[in-house]
Short mmCIF file of N, CA, C and O in Angstrom, two decimals:
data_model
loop_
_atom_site.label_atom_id
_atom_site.label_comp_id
_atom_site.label_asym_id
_atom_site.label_seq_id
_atom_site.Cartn_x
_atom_site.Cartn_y
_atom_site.Cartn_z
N UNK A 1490 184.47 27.22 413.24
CA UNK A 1490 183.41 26.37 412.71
C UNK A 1490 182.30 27.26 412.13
O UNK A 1490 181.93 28.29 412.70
N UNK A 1491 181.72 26.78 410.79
CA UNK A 1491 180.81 27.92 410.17
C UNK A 1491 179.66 28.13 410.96
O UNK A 1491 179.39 29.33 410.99
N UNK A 1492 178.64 27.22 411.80
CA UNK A 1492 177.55 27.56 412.53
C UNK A 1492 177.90 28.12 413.74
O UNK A 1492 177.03 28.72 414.37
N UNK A 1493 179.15 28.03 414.22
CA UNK A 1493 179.21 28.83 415.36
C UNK A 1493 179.61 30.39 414.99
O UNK A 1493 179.61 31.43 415.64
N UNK A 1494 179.93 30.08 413.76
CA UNK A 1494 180.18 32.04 412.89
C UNK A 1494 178.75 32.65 412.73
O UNK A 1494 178.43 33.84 412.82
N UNK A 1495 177.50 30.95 412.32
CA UNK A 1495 176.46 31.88 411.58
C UNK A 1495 175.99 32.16 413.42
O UNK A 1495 176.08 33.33 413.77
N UNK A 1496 175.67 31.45 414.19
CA UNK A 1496 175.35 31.73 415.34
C UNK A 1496 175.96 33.08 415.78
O UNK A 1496 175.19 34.03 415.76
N UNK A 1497 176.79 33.23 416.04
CA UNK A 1497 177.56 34.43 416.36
C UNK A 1497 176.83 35.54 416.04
O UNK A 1497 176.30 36.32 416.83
N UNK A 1498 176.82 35.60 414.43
CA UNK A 1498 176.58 36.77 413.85
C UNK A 1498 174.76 36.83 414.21
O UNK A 1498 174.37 37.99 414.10
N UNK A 1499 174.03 36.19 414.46
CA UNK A 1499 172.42 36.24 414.60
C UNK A 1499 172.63 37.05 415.85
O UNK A 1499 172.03 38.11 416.07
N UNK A 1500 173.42 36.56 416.57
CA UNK A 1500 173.30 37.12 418.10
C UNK A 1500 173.57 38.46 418.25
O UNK A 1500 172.99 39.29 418.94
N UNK A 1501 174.84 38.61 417.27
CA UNK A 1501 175.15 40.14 416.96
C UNK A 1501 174.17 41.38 416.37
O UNK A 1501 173.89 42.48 416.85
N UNK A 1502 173.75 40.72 415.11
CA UNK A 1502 172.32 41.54 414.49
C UNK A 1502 171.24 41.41 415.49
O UNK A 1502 170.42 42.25 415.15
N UNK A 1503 170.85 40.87 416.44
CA UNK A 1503 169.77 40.45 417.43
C UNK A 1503 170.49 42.36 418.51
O UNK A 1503 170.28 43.57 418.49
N UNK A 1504 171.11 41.60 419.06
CA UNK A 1504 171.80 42.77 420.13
C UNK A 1504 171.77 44.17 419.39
O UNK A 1504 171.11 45.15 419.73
N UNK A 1505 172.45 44.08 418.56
CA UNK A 1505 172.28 45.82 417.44
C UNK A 1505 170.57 46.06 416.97
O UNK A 1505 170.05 47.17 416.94
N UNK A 1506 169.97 44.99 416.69
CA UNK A 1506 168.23 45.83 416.58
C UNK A 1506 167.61 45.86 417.66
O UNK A 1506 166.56 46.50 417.66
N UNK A 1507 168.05 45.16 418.98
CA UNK A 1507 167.40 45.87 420.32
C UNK A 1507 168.20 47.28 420.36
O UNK A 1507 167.53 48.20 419.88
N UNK A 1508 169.53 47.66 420.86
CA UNK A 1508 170.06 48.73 420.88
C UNK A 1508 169.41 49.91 419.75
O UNK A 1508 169.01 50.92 420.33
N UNK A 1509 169.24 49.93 418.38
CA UNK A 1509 168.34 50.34 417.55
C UNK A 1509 167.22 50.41 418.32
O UNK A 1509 167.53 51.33 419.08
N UNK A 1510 166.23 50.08 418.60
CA UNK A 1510 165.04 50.16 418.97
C UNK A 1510 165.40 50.71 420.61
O UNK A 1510 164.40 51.21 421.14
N UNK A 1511 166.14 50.71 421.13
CA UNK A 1511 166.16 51.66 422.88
C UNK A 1511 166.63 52.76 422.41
O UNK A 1511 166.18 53.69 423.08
N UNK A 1512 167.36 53.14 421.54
CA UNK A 1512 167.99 54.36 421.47
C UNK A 1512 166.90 55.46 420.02
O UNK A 1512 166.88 56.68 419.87
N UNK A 1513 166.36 54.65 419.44
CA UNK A 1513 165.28 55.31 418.65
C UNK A 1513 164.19 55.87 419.29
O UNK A 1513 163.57 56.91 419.04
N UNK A 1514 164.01 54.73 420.45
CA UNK A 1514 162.21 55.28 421.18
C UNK A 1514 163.03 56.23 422.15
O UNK A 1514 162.34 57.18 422.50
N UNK A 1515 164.34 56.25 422.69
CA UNK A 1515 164.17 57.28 423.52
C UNK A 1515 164.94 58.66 422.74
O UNK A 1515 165.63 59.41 423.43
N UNK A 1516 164.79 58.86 421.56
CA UNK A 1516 164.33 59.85 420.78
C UNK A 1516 163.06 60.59 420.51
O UNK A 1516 162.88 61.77 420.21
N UNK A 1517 161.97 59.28 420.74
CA UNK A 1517 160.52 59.63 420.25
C UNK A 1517 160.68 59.31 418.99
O UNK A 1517 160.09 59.98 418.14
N UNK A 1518 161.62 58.08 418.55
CA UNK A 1518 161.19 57.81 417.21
C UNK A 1518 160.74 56.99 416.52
O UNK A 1518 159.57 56.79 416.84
N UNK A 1519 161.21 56.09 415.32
CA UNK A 1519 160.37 54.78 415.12
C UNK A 1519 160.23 53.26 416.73
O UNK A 1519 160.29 53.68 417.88
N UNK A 1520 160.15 52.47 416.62
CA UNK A 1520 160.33 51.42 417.29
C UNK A 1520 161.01 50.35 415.92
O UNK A 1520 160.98 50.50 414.69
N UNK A 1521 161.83 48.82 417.13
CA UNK A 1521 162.66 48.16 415.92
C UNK A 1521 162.22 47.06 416.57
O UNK A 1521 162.17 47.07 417.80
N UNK A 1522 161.74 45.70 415.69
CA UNK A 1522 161.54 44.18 416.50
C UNK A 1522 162.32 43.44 415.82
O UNK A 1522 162.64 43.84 414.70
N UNK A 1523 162.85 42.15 416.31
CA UNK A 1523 163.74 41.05 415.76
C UNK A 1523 162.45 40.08 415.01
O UNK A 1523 161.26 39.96 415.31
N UNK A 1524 163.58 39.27 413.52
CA UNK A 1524 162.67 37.99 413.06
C UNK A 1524 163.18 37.49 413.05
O UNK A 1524 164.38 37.75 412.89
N UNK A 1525 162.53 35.97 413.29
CA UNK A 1525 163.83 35.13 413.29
C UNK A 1525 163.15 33.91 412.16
O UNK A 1525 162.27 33.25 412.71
N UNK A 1526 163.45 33.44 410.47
CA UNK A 1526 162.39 32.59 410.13
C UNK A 1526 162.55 31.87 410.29
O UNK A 1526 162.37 31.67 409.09
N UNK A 1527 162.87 30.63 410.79
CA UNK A 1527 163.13 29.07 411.14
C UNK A 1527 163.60 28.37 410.29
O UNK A 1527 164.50 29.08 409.84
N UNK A 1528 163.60 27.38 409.71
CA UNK A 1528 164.29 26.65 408.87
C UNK A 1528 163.71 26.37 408.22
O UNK A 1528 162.66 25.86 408.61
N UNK A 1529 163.99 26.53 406.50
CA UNK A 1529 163.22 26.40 405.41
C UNK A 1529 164.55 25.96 404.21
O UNK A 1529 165.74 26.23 404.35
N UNK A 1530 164.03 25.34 403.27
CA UNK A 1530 164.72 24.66 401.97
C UNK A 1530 165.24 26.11 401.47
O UNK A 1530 165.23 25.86 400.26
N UNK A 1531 165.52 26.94 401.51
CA UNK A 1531 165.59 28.02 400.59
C UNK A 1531 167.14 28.09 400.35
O UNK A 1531 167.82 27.21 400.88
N UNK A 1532 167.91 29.25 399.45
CA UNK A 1532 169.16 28.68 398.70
C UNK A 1532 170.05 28.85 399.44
O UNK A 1532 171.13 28.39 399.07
N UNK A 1533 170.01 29.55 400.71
CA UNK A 1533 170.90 29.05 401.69
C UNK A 1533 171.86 28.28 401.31
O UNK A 1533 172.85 28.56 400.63
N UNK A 1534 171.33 26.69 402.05
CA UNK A 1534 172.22 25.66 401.43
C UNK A 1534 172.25 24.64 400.26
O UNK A 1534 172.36 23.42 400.33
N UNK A 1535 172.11 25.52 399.02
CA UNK A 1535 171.93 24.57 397.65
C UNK A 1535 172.88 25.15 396.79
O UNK A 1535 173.35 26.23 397.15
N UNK A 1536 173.34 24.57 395.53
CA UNK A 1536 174.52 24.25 395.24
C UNK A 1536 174.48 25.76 394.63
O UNK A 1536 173.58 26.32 393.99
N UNK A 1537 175.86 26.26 395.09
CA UNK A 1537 175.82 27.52 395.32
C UNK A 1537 177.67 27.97 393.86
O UNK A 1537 178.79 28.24 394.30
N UNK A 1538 177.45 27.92 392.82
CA UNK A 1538 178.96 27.84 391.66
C UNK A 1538 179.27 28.87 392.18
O UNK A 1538 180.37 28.82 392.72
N UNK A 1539 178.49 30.26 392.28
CA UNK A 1539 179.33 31.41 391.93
C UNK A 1539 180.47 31.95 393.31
O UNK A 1539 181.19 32.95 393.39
N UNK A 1540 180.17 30.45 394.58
CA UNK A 1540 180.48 30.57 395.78
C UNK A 1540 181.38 29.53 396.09
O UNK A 1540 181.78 29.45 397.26
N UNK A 1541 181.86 28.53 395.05
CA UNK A 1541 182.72 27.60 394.98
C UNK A 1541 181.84 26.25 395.00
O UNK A 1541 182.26 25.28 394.37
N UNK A 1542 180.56 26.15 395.75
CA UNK A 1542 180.17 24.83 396.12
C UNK A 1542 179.05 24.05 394.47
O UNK A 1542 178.39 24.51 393.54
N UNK A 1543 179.23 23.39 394.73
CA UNK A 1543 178.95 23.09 393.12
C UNK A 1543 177.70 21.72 393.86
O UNK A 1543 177.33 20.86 393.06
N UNK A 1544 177.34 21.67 394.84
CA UNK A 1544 176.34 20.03 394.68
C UNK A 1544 175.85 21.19 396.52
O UNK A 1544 176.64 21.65 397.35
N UNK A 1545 174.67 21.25 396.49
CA UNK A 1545 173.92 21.42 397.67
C UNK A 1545 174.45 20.57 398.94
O UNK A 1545 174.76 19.38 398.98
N UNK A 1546 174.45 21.62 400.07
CA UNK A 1546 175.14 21.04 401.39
C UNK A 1546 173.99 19.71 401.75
O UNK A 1546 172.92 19.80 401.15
N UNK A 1547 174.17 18.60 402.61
CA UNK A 1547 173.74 17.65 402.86
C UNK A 1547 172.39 18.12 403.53
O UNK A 1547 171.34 17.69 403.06
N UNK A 1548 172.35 19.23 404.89
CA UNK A 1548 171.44 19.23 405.34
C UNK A 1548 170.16 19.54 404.83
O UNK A 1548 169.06 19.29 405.31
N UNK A 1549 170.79 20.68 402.79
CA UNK A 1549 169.23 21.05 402.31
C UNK A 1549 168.14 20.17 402.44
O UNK A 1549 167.01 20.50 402.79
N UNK A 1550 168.75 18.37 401.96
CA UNK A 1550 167.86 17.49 401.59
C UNK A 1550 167.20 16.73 402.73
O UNK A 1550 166.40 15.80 402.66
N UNK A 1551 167.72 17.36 403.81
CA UNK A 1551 166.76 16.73 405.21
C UNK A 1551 165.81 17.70 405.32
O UNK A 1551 164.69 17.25 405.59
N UNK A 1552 165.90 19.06 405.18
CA UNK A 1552 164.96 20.55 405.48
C UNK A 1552 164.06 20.49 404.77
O UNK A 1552 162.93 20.85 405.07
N UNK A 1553 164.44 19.94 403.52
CA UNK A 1553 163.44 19.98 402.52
C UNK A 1553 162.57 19.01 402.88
O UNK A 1553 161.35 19.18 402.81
N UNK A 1554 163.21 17.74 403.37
CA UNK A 1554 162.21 16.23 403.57
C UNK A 1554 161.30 16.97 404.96
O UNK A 1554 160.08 17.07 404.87
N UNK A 1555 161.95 17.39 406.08
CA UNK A 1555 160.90 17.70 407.14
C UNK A 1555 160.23 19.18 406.51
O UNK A 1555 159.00 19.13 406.54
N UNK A 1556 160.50 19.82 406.23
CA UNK A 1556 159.27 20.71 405.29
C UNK A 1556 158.26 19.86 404.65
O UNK A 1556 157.27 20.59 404.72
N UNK A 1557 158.00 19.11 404.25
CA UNK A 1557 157.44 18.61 403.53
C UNK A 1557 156.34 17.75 404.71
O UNK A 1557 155.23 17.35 404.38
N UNK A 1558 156.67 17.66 405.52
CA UNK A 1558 156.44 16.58 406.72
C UNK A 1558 155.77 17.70 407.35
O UNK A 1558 154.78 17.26 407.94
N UNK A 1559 155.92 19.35 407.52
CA UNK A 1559 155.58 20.11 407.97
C UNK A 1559 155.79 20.29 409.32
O UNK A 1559 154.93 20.54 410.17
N UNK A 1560 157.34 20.08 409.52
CA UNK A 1560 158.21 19.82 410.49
C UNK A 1560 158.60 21.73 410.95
O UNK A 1560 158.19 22.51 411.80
N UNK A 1561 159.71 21.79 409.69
CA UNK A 1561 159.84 22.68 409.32
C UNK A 1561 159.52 23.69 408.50
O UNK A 1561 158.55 23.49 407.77
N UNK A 1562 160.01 24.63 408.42
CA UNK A 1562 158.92 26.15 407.66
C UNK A 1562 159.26 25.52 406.21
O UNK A 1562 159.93 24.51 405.98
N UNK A 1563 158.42 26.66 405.02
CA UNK A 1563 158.37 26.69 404.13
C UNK A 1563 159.27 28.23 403.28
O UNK A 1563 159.38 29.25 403.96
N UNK A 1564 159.67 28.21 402.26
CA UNK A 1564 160.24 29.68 401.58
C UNK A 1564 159.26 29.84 401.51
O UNK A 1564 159.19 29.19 400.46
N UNK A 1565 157.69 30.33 401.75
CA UNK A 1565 156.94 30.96 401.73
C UNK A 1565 156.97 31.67 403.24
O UNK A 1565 157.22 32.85 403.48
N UNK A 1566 156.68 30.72 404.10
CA UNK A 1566 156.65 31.10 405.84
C UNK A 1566 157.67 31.39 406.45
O UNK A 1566 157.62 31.43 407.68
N UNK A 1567 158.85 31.64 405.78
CA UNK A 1567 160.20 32.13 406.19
C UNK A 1567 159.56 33.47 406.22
O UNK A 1567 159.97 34.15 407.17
N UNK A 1568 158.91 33.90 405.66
CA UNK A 1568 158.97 35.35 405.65
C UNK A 1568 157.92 36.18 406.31
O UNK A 1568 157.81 37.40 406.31
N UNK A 1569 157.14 35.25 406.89
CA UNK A 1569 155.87 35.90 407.56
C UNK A 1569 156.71 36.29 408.97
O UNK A 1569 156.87 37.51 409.11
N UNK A 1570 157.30 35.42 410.08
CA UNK A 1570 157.70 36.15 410.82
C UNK A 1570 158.41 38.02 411.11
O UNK A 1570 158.17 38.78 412.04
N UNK A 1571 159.19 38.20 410.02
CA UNK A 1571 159.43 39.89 409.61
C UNK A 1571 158.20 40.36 409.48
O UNK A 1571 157.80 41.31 410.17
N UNK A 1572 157.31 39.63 408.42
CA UNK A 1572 156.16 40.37 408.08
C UNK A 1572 155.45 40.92 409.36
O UNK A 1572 155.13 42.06 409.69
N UNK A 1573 155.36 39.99 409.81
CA UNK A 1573 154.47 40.21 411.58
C UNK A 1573 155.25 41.17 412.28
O UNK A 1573 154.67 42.13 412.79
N UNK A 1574 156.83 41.00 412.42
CA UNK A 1574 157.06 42.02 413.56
C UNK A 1574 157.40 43.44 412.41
O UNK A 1574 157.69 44.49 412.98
N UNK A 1575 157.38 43.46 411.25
CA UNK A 1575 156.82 45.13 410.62
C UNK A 1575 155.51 45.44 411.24
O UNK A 1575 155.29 46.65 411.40
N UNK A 1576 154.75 44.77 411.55
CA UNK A 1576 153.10 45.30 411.40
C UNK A 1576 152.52 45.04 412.48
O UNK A 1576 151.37 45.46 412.51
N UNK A 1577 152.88 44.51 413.40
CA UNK A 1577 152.27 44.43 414.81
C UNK A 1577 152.26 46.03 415.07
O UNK A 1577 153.15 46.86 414.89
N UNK A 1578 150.73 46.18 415.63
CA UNK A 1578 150.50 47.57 416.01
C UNK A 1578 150.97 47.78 417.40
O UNK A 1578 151.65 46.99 418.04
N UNK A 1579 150.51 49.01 417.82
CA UNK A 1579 151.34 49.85 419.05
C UNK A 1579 152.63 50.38 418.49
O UNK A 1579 153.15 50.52 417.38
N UNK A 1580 152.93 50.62 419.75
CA UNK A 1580 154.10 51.51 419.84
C UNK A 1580 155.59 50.47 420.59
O UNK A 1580 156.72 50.95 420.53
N UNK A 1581 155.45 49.67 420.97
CA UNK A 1581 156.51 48.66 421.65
C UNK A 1581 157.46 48.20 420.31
O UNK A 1581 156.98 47.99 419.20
N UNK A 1582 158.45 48.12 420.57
CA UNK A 1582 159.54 47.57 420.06
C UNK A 1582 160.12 46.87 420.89
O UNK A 1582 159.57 46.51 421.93
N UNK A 1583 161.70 46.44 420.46
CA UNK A 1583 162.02 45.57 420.91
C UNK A 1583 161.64 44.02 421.31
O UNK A 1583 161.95 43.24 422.21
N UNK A 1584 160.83 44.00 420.17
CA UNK A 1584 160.18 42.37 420.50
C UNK A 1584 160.80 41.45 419.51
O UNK A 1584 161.54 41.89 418.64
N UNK A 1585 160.53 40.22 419.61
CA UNK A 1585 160.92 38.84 418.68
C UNK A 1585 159.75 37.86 418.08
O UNK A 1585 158.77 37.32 418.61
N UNK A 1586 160.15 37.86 417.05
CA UNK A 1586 158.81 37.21 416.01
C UNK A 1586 159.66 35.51 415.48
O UNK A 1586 160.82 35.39 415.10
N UNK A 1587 158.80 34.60 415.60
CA UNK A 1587 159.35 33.48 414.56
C UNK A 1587 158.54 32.62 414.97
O UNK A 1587 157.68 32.85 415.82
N UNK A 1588 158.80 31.16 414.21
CA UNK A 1588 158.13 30.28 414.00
C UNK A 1588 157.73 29.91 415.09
O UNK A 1588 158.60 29.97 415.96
N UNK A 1589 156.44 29.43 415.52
CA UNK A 1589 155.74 28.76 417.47
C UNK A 1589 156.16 27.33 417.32
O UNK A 1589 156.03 26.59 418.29
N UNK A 1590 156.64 26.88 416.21
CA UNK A 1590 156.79 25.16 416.33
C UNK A 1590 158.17 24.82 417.57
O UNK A 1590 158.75 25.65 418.26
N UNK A 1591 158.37 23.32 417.50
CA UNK A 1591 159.24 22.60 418.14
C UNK A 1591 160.78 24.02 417.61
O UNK A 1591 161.15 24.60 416.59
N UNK A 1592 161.00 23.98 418.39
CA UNK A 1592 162.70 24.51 418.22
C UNK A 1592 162.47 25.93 417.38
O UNK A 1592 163.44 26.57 416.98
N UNK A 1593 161.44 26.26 417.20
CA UNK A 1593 161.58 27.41 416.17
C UNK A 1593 161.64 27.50 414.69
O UNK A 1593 161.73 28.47 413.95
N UNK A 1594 161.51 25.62 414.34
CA UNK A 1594 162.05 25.75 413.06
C UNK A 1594 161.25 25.84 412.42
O UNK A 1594 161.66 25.95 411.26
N UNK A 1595 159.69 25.87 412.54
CA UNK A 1595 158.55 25.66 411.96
C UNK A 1595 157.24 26.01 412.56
O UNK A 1595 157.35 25.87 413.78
N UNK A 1596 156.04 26.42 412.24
CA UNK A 1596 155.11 27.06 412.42
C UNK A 1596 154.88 28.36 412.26
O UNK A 1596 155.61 29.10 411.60
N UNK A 1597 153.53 28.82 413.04
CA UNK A 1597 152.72 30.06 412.36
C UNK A 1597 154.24 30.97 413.54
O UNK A 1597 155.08 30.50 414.31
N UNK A 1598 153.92 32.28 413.12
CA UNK A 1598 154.58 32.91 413.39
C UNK A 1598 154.12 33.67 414.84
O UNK A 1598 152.92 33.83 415.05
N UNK A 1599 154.92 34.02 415.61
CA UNK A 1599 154.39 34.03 417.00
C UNK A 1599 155.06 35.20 417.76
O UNK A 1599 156.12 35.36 417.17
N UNK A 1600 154.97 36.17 418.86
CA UNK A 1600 156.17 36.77 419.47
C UNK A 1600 156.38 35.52 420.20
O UNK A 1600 155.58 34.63 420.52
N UNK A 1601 158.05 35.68 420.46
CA UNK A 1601 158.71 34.31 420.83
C UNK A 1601 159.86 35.51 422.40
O UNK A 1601 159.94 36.74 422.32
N UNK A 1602 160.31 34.93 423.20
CA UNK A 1602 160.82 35.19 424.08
C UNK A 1602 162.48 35.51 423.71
O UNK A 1602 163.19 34.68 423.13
N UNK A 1603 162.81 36.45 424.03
CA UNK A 1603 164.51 36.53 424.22
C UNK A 1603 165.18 35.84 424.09
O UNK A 1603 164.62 35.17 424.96
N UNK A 1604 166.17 35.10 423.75
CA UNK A 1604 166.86 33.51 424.53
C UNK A 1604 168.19 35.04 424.72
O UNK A 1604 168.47 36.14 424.24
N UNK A 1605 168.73 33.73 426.11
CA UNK A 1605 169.72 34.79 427.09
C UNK A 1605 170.68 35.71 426.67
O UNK A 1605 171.10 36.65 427.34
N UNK A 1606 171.16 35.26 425.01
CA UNK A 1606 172.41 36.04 425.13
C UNK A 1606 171.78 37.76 424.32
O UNK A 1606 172.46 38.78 424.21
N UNK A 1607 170.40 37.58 423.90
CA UNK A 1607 169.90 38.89 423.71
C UNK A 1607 169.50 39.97 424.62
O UNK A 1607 169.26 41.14 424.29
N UNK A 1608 169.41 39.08 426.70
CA UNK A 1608 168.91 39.85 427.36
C UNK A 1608 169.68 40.79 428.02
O UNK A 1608 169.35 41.30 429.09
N UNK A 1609 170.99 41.08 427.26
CA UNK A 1609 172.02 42.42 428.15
C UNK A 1609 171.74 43.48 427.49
O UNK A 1609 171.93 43.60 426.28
N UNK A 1610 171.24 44.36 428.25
CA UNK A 1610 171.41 45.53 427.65
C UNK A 1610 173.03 46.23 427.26
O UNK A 1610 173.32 46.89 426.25
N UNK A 1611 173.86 45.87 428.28
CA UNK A 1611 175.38 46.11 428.35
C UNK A 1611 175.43 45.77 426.85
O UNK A 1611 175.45 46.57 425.92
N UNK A 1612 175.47 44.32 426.80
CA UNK A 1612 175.96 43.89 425.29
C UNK A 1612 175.52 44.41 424.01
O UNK A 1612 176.10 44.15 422.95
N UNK A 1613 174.37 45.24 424.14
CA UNK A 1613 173.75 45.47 422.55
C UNK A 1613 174.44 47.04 423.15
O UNK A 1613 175.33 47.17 422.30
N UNK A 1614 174.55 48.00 423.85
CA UNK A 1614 175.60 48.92 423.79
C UNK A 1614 176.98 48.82 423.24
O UNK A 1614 177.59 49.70 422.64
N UNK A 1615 177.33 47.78 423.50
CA UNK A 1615 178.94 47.18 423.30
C UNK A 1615 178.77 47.43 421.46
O UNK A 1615 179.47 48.09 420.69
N UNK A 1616 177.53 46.59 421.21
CA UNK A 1616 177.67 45.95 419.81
C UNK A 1616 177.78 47.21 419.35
O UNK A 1616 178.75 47.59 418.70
N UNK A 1617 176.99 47.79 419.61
CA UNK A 1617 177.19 49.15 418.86
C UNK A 1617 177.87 50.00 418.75
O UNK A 1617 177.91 50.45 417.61
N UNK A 1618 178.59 50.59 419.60
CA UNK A 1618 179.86 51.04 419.67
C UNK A 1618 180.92 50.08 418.81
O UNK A 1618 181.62 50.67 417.99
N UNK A 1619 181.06 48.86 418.92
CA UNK A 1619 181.63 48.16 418.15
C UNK A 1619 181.54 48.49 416.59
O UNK A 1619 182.48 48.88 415.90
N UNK A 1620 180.24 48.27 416.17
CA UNK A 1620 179.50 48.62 414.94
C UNK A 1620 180.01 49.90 414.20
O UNK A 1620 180.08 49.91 412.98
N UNK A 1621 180.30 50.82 414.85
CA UNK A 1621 180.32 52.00 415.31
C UNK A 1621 182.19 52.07 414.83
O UNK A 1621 182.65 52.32 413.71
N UNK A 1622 182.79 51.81 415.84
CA UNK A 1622 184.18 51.42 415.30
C UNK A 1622 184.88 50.95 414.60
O UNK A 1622 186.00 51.42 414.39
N UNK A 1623 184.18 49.40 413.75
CA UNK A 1623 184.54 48.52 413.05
C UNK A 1623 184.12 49.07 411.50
O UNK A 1623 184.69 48.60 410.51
N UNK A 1624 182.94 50.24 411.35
CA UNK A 1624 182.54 50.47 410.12
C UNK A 1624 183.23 52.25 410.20
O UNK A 1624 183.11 52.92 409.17
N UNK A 1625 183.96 52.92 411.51
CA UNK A 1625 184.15 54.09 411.02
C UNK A 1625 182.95 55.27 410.63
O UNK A 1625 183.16 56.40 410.20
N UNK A 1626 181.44 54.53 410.99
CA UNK A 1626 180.31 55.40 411.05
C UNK A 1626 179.79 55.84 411.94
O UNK A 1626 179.26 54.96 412.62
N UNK A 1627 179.66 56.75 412.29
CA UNK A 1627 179.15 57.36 413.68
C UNK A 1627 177.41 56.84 412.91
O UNK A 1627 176.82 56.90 411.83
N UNK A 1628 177.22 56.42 414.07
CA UNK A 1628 175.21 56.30 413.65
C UNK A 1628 175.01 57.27 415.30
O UNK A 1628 175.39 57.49 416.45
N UNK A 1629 173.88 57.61 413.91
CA UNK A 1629 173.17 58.82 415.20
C UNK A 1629 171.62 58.31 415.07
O UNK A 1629 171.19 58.09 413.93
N UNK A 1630 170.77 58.12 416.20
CA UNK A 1630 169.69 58.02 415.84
C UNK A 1630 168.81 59.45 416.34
O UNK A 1630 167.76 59.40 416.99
N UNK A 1631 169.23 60.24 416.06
CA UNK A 1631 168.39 61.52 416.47
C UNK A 1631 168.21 62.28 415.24
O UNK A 1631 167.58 63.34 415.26
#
């Protein structure tokens, strides 16, 4: 099923930029935080030729209606969450930025809490080594 692929893969990039960010600071080097932007009209899901789909998926025209309602984010405020976790000062990494609304899908941008399947450290080792195997690149962060 495609949302349990796109789910999948968030969880995966989530686990690999904590692992990034433990294995950088205990270099002494940059720090890494997660964004997450919430749900916004953007082309995601709109009619997409050069990808086979020729008429926008059903849900654009609900995202767009609760955007508008200020339910959900905007393609403008999709992007402030990254913005925030680039520029939050100190030295801490490993944090999570996104929307403070209902479900995440909307509002100002906030640090937001872990949800569980980001809190193994085991697993963002795994990913990486995985990462690691599946691309044939040794990543070194030193």
């Amino acid at each position: 099923m495609p949302v349990g692929a796109y789910s999948q893969s968030k969880v995966a990039y989530g686990l690999f930029g904590l692992e990034l960010d433990r294995r950088s600071r205990a270099c002494g080097s940059i720090s890494a935080n997660l964004a997450h932007p919430g749900v916004a009209p953007t082309n995601l899901l709109a009619a997409r030729p050069e990808i086979g789909r020729t008429e926008a998926m059903p849900a654009r025209r609900m995202i767009t209606a609760l955007s508008r309602l200020g339910i959900t984010g905007t393609v403008t405020s999709a992007g402030l969450p990254a913005l925030m976790a680039a520029t939050t000062p100190g030295d801490q990494g490993g944090k999570f930025f996104g929307p403070n609304g209902v479900g995440g899908a909307g509002g100002r941008p906030a640090e937001q809490k872990l949800s569980s399947p980001l809190r193994s450290p085991e697993d963002a080792r795994r990913m990486w080594d995985l990462t690691q195997q599946l691309t044939a690149v040794p990543l070194s962060t030193a």
